[in-house]
């Protein structure tokens, strides 16, 4: 029997936005809802268990007050980006989301763990606790002097993306544009370069997923750590600026880094449409390409659960086994499935956060 059908493979996932969804939830108790099983979104504890989601990078993303007009992607080919987010606004919402993660841990009675090292993650996974790692996507909450970075590190932060697609004092992000190249302007600022050096010193993963191409190569030049794009796909198959060119995938391979497959349909489909009616087959094509270029030890998952329109065929964290069943039918053997599901991320985190 297909081993993927007997028990879900434990998955450590490179990116989700569950904390943002809980932060924006208007009604009820978001912490209790997550633990007991919410009807909304892609991740809660029961569905994580059902699908084998054993842990992941849990992103803090500070939304702009201006609403994004996703409809304009279809009409104008681009979603206009809001202006830079002021530090005080970003810090207020970042602290609220970080607080939610610690509330989840405390209320869970050992079922959710905030992990600060690869050893913490392995220990949590061994007990069946959801192994969360605190990540911030776009660090508008951090000052140019990096004082708040030290505070966040002490609180458990182990991963950050210098920019989300919105520009900030550290660098320039890629727009939501289709089709488009990630090569859209200047790279890291001086503050951005200091941030990368500080992350290297502390052992904080630097996530390149939303950085523009110049910024990516700036980090490649500066950083002593492996290059990581937690939730980006192959630009060769879906030409959005959010995806990785083959040169970027090769740089990830050459630094013993990682790229995580993003389930966002707009970054999977050759036509760039955000459409839940997207077949699992297109996810397999991206994995084939990413593995071909970056190598099978440098690819994992970065689902974007709770942050994107994902294929309805997966539906939520509970649907993860369907991806592995499809990959198994496609010819991926069990050792490769385990590397993609968790082995590559765990080994990368050993090399970055320790
Ligand atoms: Zn993202």
Tab-separated table of C-alpha atoms and ligand atoms in Angstrom:
chain	number	residue	atom	x	y	z
A	1	UNK	CA	0.000	0.000	0.000
A	2	UNK	CA	1.093	3.514	-0.653
A	3	UNK	CA	2.753	4.608	2.599
A	4	UNK	CA	1.460	8.132	2.123
A	5	UNK	CA	-2.067	6.776	2.569
A	6	UNK	CA	-1.463	5.087	5.935
A	7	UNK	CA	-0.407	8.026	8.126
A	8	UNK	CA	0.207	11.634	7.184
A	9	UNK	CA	3.852	12.525	6.733
A	10	UNK	CA	4.858	15.113	9.361
A	11	UNK	CA	5.213	18.467	7.639
A	12	UNK	CA	7.316	21.408	8.751
A	13	UNK	CA	6.101	24.309	6.650
A	14	UNK	CA	8.053	27.434	5.654
A	15	UNK	CA	5.246	29.997	5.834
A	16	UNK	CA	1.738	30.593	7.117
A	17	UNK	CA	-0.327	33.635	8.094
A	18	UNK	CA	-2.445	32.031	10.828
A	19	UNK	CA	-1.446	34.738	13.342
A	20	UNK	CA	-2.685	37.474	11.010
A	21	UNK	CA	-5.981	35.673	10.503
A	22	UNK	CA	-6.411	35.301	14.268
A	23	UNK	CA	-5.404	38.949	14.819
A	24	UNK	CA	-8.009	40.175	12.337
A	25	UNK	CA	-10.739	37.884	13.670
A	26	UNK	CA	-13.547	40.095	14.928
A	27	UNK	CA	-15.789	37.668	16.766
A	28	UNK	CA	-15.129	35.119	19.474
A	29	UNK	CA	-11.894	34.048	21.131
A	30	UNK	CA	-9.239	33.455	18.450
A	31	UNK	CA	-6.979	31.442	20.767
A	32	UNK	CA	-9.739	29.071	21.871
A	33	UNK	CA	-10.957	28.830	18.270
A	34	UNK	CA	-7.528	27.816	16.995
A	35	UNK	CA	-7.121	25.128	19.643
A	36	UNK	CA	-10.645	23.702	19.385
A	37	UNK	CA	-10.979	23.922	15.612
A	38	UNK	CA	-12.210	26.969	13.746
A	39	UNK	CA	-14.402	26.776	10.720
A	40	UNK	CA	-12.529	29.550	8.907
A	41	UNK	CA	-9.107	29.728	7.300
A	42	UNK	CA	-6.626	26.991	6.586
A	43	UNK	CA	-4.998	26.154	9.930
A	44	UNK	CA	-6.215	25.247	13.376
A	45	UNK	CA	-4.925	22.572	15.721
A	46	UNK	CA	-7.359	19.766	14.775
A	47	UNK	CA	-6.818	20.292	11.030
A	48	UNK	CA	-3.046	20.524	11.521
A	49	UNK	CA	-3.157	17.136	13.281
A	50	UNK	CA	-5.398	15.622	10.616
A	51	UNK	CA	-3.106	16.699	7.770
A	52	UNK	CA	0.208	16.020	9.503
A	53	UNK	CA	1.165	19.702	9.825
A	54	UNK	CA	3.681	19.284	12.632
A	55	UNK	CA	5.105	22.798	12.644
A	56	UNK	CA	6.287	25.757	10.680
A	57	UNK	CA	7.367	29.345	10.517
A	58	UNK	CA	4.441	31.376	11.873
A	59	UNK	CA	4.522	34.803	10.267
A	60	UNK	CA	3.687	38.115	11.855
A	61	UNK	CA	2.558	40.436	9.076
A	62	UNK	CA	1.534	44.004	9.886
A	63	UNK	CA	-1.184	45.120	7.488
A	64	UNK	CA	-1.363	48.645	6.106
A	65	UNK	CA	-4.437	50.708	6.995
A	66	UNK	CA	-5.102	50.992	3.231
A	67	UNK	CA	-6.879	47.965	1.767
A	68	UNK	CA	-5.157	46.154	-1.104
A	69	UNK	CA	-7.135	46.125	-4.349
A	70	UNK	CA	-6.584	42.549	-5.539
A	71	UNK	CA	-9.097	43.057	-8.367
A	72	UNK	CA	-6.679	45.425	-10.080
A	73	UNK	CA	-4.306	42.504	-10.746
A	74	UNK	CA	-6.802	41.170	-13.282
A	75	UNK	CA	-7.653	44.568	-14.796
A	76	UNK	CA	-4.364	46.516	-14.626
A	77	UNK	CA	-1.864	43.671	-14.171
A	78	UNK	CA	-0.698	45.075	-10.838
A	79	UNK	CA	-1.906	45.646	-7.282
A	80	UNK	CA	-0.875	49.156	-6.173
A	81	UNK	CA	1.269	48.979	-3.023
A	82	UNK	CA	0.370	51.092	0.001
A	83	UNK	CA	2.839	53.729	1.260
A	84	UNK	CA	5.497	52.713	3.808
A	85	UNK	CA	4.034	51.630	7.148
A	86	UNK	CA	4.920	53.882	10.114
A	87	UNK	CA	6.959	52.195	12.852
A	88	UNK	CA	4.420	52.815	15.626
A	89	UNK	CA	1.559	51.200	13.686
A	90	UNK	CA	3.727	48.238	12.713
A	91	UNK	CA	5.045	47.745	16.229
A	92	UNK	CA	1.542	47.814	17.768
A	93	UNK	CA	0.188	45.103	15.486
A	94	UNK	CA	3.412	43.029	15.586
A	95	UNK	CA	3.309	42.931	19.377
A	96	UNK	CA	-0.370	41.932	19.270
A	97	UNK	CA	0.364	38.984	16.942
A	98	UNK	CA	3.428	37.875	18.891
A	99	UNK	CA	1.288	38.002	22.013
A	100	UNK	CA	-1.274	35.757	20.285
A	101	UNK	CA	1.417	33.139	19.597
A	102	UNK	CA	2.476	33.072	23.256
A	103	UNK	CA	-1.171	32.978	24.354
A	104	UNK	CA	-1.665	29.966	22.074
A	105	UNK	CA	1.333	28.243	23.626
A	106	UNK	CA	0.163	28.948	27.187
A	107	UNK	CA	-3.466	27.951	26.590
A	108	UNK	CA	-2.568	24.787	24.682
A	109	UNK	CA	-1.370	22.709	27.634
A	110	UNK	CA	1.695	21.538	25.738
A	111	UNK	CA	0.014	21.128	22.342
A	112	UNK	CA	1.646	24.237	20.835
A	113	UNK	CA	5.322	25.055	21.397
A	114	UNK	CA	7.234	28.217	20.474
A	115	UNK	CA	10.592	26.843	19.297
A	116	UNK	CA	13.904	28.709	19.302
A	117	UNK	CA	16.178	26.063	17.751
A	118	UNK	CA	16.073	23.038	15.501
A	119	UNK	CA	16.441	20.895	18.634
A	120	UNK	CA	13.336	22.582	20.116
A	121	UNK	CA	11.446	21.782	16.901
A	122	UNK	CA	12.496	18.131	16.922
A	123	UNK	CA	11.559	17.828	20.607
A	124	UNK	CA	8.131	19.382	20.024
A	125	UNK	CA	7.466	17.195	16.987
A	126	UNK	CA	8.455	14.108	18.977
A	127	UNK	CA	5.746	14.857	21.572
A	128	UNK	CA	3.144	15.717	18.929
A	129	UNK	CA	3.105	19.423	19.838
A	130	UNK	CA	2.731	21.916	16.992
A	131	UNK	CA	6.276	23.292	16.567
A	132	UNK	CA	5.989	27.006	15.836
A	133	UNK	CA	8.871	29.335	14.985
A	134	UNK	CA	8.284	33.067	15.226
A	135	UNK	CA	8.839	34.881	11.911
A	136	UNK	CA	8.150	38.485	10.877
A	137	UNK	CA	7.317	39.242	7.249
A	138	UNK	CA	8.403	42.838	6.567
A	139	UNK	CA	10.087	44.339	9.616
A	140	UNK	CA	8.609	47.843	9.687
A	141	UNK	CA	8.322	47.277	13.463
A	142	UNK	CA	12.145	47.332	13.788
A	143	UNK	CA	13.987	50.658	14.046
A	144	UNK	CA	17.055	51.519	11.939
A	145	UNK	CA	19.259	51.161	15.046
A	146	UNK	CA	17.995	47.557	15.374
A	147	UNK	CA	17.227	47.931	19.093
A	148	UNK	CA	13.874	46.205	18.724
A	149	UNK	CA	15.551	43.315	16.883
A	150	UNK	CA	17.417	42.490	20.099
A	151	UNK	CA	14.163	42.581	22.065
A	152	UNK	CA	12.414	40.386	19.502
A	153	UNK	CA	15.280	37.904	19.493
A	154	UNK	CA	15.089	37.650	23.271
A	155	UNK	CA	11.346	36.991	22.896
A	156	UNK	CA	11.978	34.147	20.471
A	157	UNK	CA	12.158	35.645	16.977
A	158	UNK	CA	14.244	33.348	14.765
A	159	UNK	CA	13.290	34.368	11.217
A	160	UNK	CA	12.445	37.566	9.353
A	161	UNK	CA	11.894	38.899	5.882
A	162	UNK	CA	13.463	42.379	5.675
A	163	UNK	CA	10.622	43.569	3.450
A	164	UNK	CA	7.158	42.483	2.471
A	165	UNK	CA	6.244	43.725	-1.015
A	166	UNK	CA	5.768	47.220	0.429
A	167	UNK	CA	9.074	49.163	0.550
A	168	UNK	CA	10.574	50.083	3.908
A	169	UNK	CA	13.766	51.490	5.482
A	170	UNK	CA	15.583	48.196	4.849
A	171	UNK	CA	14.884	47.631	1.165
A	172	UNK	CA	12.525	47.229	-1.737
A	173	UNK	CA	9.989	44.483	-2.151
A	174	UNK	CA	8.617	42.952	-5.316
A	175	UNK	CA	5.236	44.169	-6.565
A	176	UNK	CA	2.169	41.988	-7.094
A	177	UNK	CA	2.359	42.234	-10.859
A	178	UNK	CA	1.753	39.762	-13.653
A	179	UNK	CA	3.676	39.021	-15.675
A	180	UNK	CA	6.801	40.604	-14.259
A	181	UNK	CA	10.440	40.287	-13.325
A	182	UNK	CA	11.750	40.543	-9.748
A	183	UNK	CA	14.413	42.912	-11.121
A	184	UNK	CA	12.612	46.146	-10.226
A	185	UNK	CA	15.034	48.615	-8.692
A	186	UNK	CA	17.561	49.234	-5.947
A	187	UNK	CA	18.510	46.623	-3.369
A	188	UNK	CA	19.130	46.817	0.360
A	189	UNK	CA	19.613	50.159	2.067
A	190	UNK	CA	22.509	50.633	4.512
A	191	UNK	CA	20.073	49.818	7.319
A	192	UNK	CA	19.110	46.676	5.389
A	193	UNK	CA	22.736	45.627	5.171
A	194	UNK	CA	23.188	46.164	8.925
A	195	UNK	CA	20.035	44.114	9.500
A	196	UNK	CA	21.403	41.153	7.519
A	197	UNK	CA	24.709	41.292	9.421
A	198	UNK	CA	22.838	41.404	12.748
A	199	UNK	CA	20.676	38.426	11.733
A	200	UNK	CA	23.815	36.465	10.838
A	201	UNK	CA	25.344	37.327	14.207
A	202	UNK	CA	22.214	36.398	16.189
A	203	UNK	CA	21.247	33.318	14.211
A	204	UNK	CA	18.053	34.716	12.675
A	205	UNK	CA	17.010	33.334	9.288
A	206	UNK	CA	16.799	36.005	6.548
A	207	UNK	CA	13.841	35.248	4.275
A	208	UNK	CA	14.200	36.547	0.710
A	209	UNK	CA	10.700	35.700	-0.558
A	210	UNK	CA	9.414	39.268	-0.986
A	211	UNK	CA	12.741	40.971	-1.710
A	212	UNK	CA	13.461	42.297	-5.178
A	213	UNK	CA	16.241	40.756	-7.234
A	214	UNK	CA	18.909	43.399	-6.475
A	215	UNK	CA	18.187	42.916	-2.771
A	216	UNK	CA	18.454	39.138	-3.180
A	217	UNK	CA	21.941	39.490	-4.682
A	218	UNK	CA	22.917	42.042	-2.005
A	219	UNK	CA	22.070	39.448	0.642
A	220	UNK	CA	23.904	36.769	-1.362
A	221	UNK	CA	27.014	38.938	-1.304
A	222	UNK	CA	26.791	39.930	2.369
A	223	UNK	CA	25.300	37.023	4.216
A	224	UNK	CA	27.283	34.230	5.820
A	225	UNK	CA	24.129	32.088	6.056
A	226	UNK	CA	22.363	29.923	3.451
A	227	UNK	CA	19.993	31.804	1.123
A	228	UNK	CA	16.338	31.082	1.895
A	229	UNK	CA	13.077	31.971	0.169
A	230	UNK	CA	10.437	30.503	2.479
A	231	UNK	CA	7.444	30.771	0.145
A	232	UNK	CA	8.302	31.316	-3.530
A	233	UNK	CA	7.958	29.215	-6.677
A	234	UNK	CA	9.649	28.903	-10.075
A	235	UNK	CA	9.561	32.047	-12.228
A	236	UNK	CA	10.170	29.850	-15.290
A	237	UNK	CA	6.681	28.339	-14.809
A	238	UNK	CA	4.771	31.324	-13.400
A	239	UNK	CA	6.398	34.652	-14.243
A	240	UNK	CA	5.401	36.706	-11.207
A	241	UNK	CA	8.071	38.874	-9.518
A	242	UNK	CA	7.324	36.865	-6.324
A	243	UNK	CA	8.879	33.740	-7.841
A	244	UNK	CA	12.534	32.726	-8.166
A	245	UNK	CA	14.488	32.832	-11.381
A	246	UNK	CA	16.647	29.826	-12.210
A	247	UNK	CA	19.742	31.881	-11.292
A	248	UNK	CA	18.244	32.541	-7.864
A	249	UNK	CA	17.403	28.841	-7.446
A	250	UNK	CA	21.008	27.972	-8.328
A	251	UNK	CA	22.292	30.489	-5.740
A	252	UNK	CA	20.035	28.815	-3.167
A	253	UNK	CA	21.530	25.449	-4.126
A	254	UNK	CA	25.106	26.773	-3.999
A	255	UNK	CA	24.681	28.177	-0.463
A	256	UNK	CA	22.947	25.042	0.870
A	257	UNK	CA	19.764	27.118	1.220
A	258	UNK	CA	16.044	26.460	0.744
A	259	UNK	CA	13.018	27.410	-1.322
A	260	UNK	CA	9.522	26.573	-0.049
A	261	UNK	CA	6.701	25.749	-2.472
A	262	UNK	CA	4.013	28.419	-2.144
A	263	UNK	CA	0.451	27.081	-2.575
A	264	UNK	CA	-0.850	30.528	-3.647
A	265	UNK	CA	-2.541	29.865	-6.965
A	266	UNK	CA	-1.405	33.256	-8.318
A	267	UNK	CA	2.223	32.119	-7.911
A	268	UNK	CA	1.565	28.615	-9.307
A	269	UNK	CA	-0.540	29.057	-12.413
A	270	UNK	CA	1.125	29.898	-15.733
A	271	UNK	CA	-1.559	32.584	-16.215
A	272	UNK	CA	-0.937	34.128	-12.769
A	273	UNK	CA	-4.640	33.994	-11.820
A	274	UNK	CA	-5.703	33.652	-8.190
A	275	UNK	CA	-8.183	30.841	-8.643
A	276	UNK	CA	-8.984	28.040	-6.206
A	277	UNK	CA	-9.958	25.859	-9.189
A	278	UNK	CA	-6.303	24.980	-9.722
A	279	UNK	CA	-5.120	21.407	-10.038
A	280	UNK	CA	-2.529	19.813	-7.723
A	281	UNK	CA	-0.682	18.926	-10.939
A	282	UNK	CA	0.641	22.488	-11.253
A	283	UNK	CA	2.183	22.226	-7.760
A	284	UNK	CA	3.999	19.084	-8.907
A	285	UNK	CA	5.371	20.873	-11.976
A	286	UNK	CA	6.872	23.599	-9.751
A	287	UNK	CA	8.411	21.027	-7.401
A	288	UNK	CA	9.885	19.126	-10.378
A	289	UNK	CA	11.467	22.335	-11.661
A	290	UNK	CA	12.683	23.585	-8.283
A	291	UNK	CA	14.235	20.191	-7.546
A	292	UNK	CA	15.819	20.034	-10.992
A	293	UNK	CA	17.500	23.431	-10.565
A	294	UNK	CA	18.071	23.755	-6.791
A	295	UNK	CA	18.465	20.079	-5.945
A	296	UNK	CA	16.295	17.793	-3.815
A	297	UNK	CA	17.955	18.880	-0.543
A	298	UNK	CA	17.035	22.537	-1.065
A	299	UNK	CA	13.282	22.419	-1.594
A	300	UNK	CA	10.407	22.143	0.881
A	301	UNK	CA	6.954	23.580	1.449
A	302	UNK	CA	5.974	27.178	2.212
A	303	UNK	CA	2.213	26.856	1.992
A	304	UNK	CA	1.054	30.447	2.638
A	305	UNK	CA	-1.893	28.868	4.495
A	306	UNK	CA	-4.227	31.594	5.790
A	307	UNK	CA	-2.539	34.124	3.501
A	308	UNK	CA	-3.521	33.145	-0.019
A	309	UNK	CA	-6.075	31.541	-2.323
A	310	UNK	CA	-4.810	27.947	-2.437
A	311	UNK	CA	-6.020	25.074	-4.638
A	312	UNK	CA	-9.435	23.884	-3.442
A	313	UNK	CA	-8.129	20.356	-3.999
A	314	UNK	CA	-5.903	20.897	-0.923
A	315	UNK	CA	-8.380	23.147	0.883
A	316	UNK	CA	-6.598	23.475	4.231
A	317	UNK	CA	-3.821	21.964	6.353
A	318	UNK	CA	-5.999	18.842	6.558
A	319	UNK	CA	-5.451	18.367	2.810
A	320	UNK	CA	-1.648	18.082	2.925
A	321	UNK	CA	-1.687	14.270	2.517
A	322	UNK	CA	-3.384	14.738	-0.864
A	323	UNK	CA	-0.288	16.552	-2.129
A	324	UNK	CA	1.977	13.751	-0.940
A	325	UNK	CA	-0.287	11.092	-2.454
A	326	UNK	CA	-0.123	12.934	-5.779
A	327	UNK	CA	3.676	13.224	-5.514
A	328	UNK	CA	3.927	9.541	-4.691
A	329	UNK	CA	1.866	8.652	-7.783
A	330	UNK	CA	4.134	11.014	-9.747
A	331	UNK	CA	7.095	8.841	-8.764
A	332	UNK	CA	8.637	10.587	-5.739
A	333	UNK	CA	9.838	7.908	-3.302
A	334	UNK	CA	9.296	7.962	0.456
A	335	UNK	CA	12.767	9.348	1.358
A	336	UNK	CA	12.268	12.257	-1.057
A	337	UNK	CA	8.754	12.922	0.285
A	338	UNK	CA	10.162	13.063	3.816
A	339	UNK	CA	12.889	15.497	2.771
A	340	UNK	CA	10.328	17.774	1.138
A	341	UNK	CA	7.910	17.443	4.058
A	342	UNK	CA	10.274	18.167	6.918
A	343	UNK	CA	13.846	16.891	6.553
A	344	UNK	CA	15.155	19.723	4.404
A	345	UNK	CA	13.630	22.455	6.580
A	346	UNK	CA	14.930	20.880	9.787
A	347	UNK	CA	18.419	20.567	8.419
A	348	UNK	CA	18.338	24.136	7.031
A	349	UNK	CA	17.213	25.469	10.416
A	350	UNK	CA	20.081	23.624	12.068
A	351	UNK	CA	22.414	25.537	9.709
A	352	UNK	CA	20.780	28.935	10.326
A	353	UNK	CA	19.164	29.303	13.771
A	354	UNK	CA	21.109	26.451	15.362
B	1	LIG	ZN1	4.329	36.407	1.825
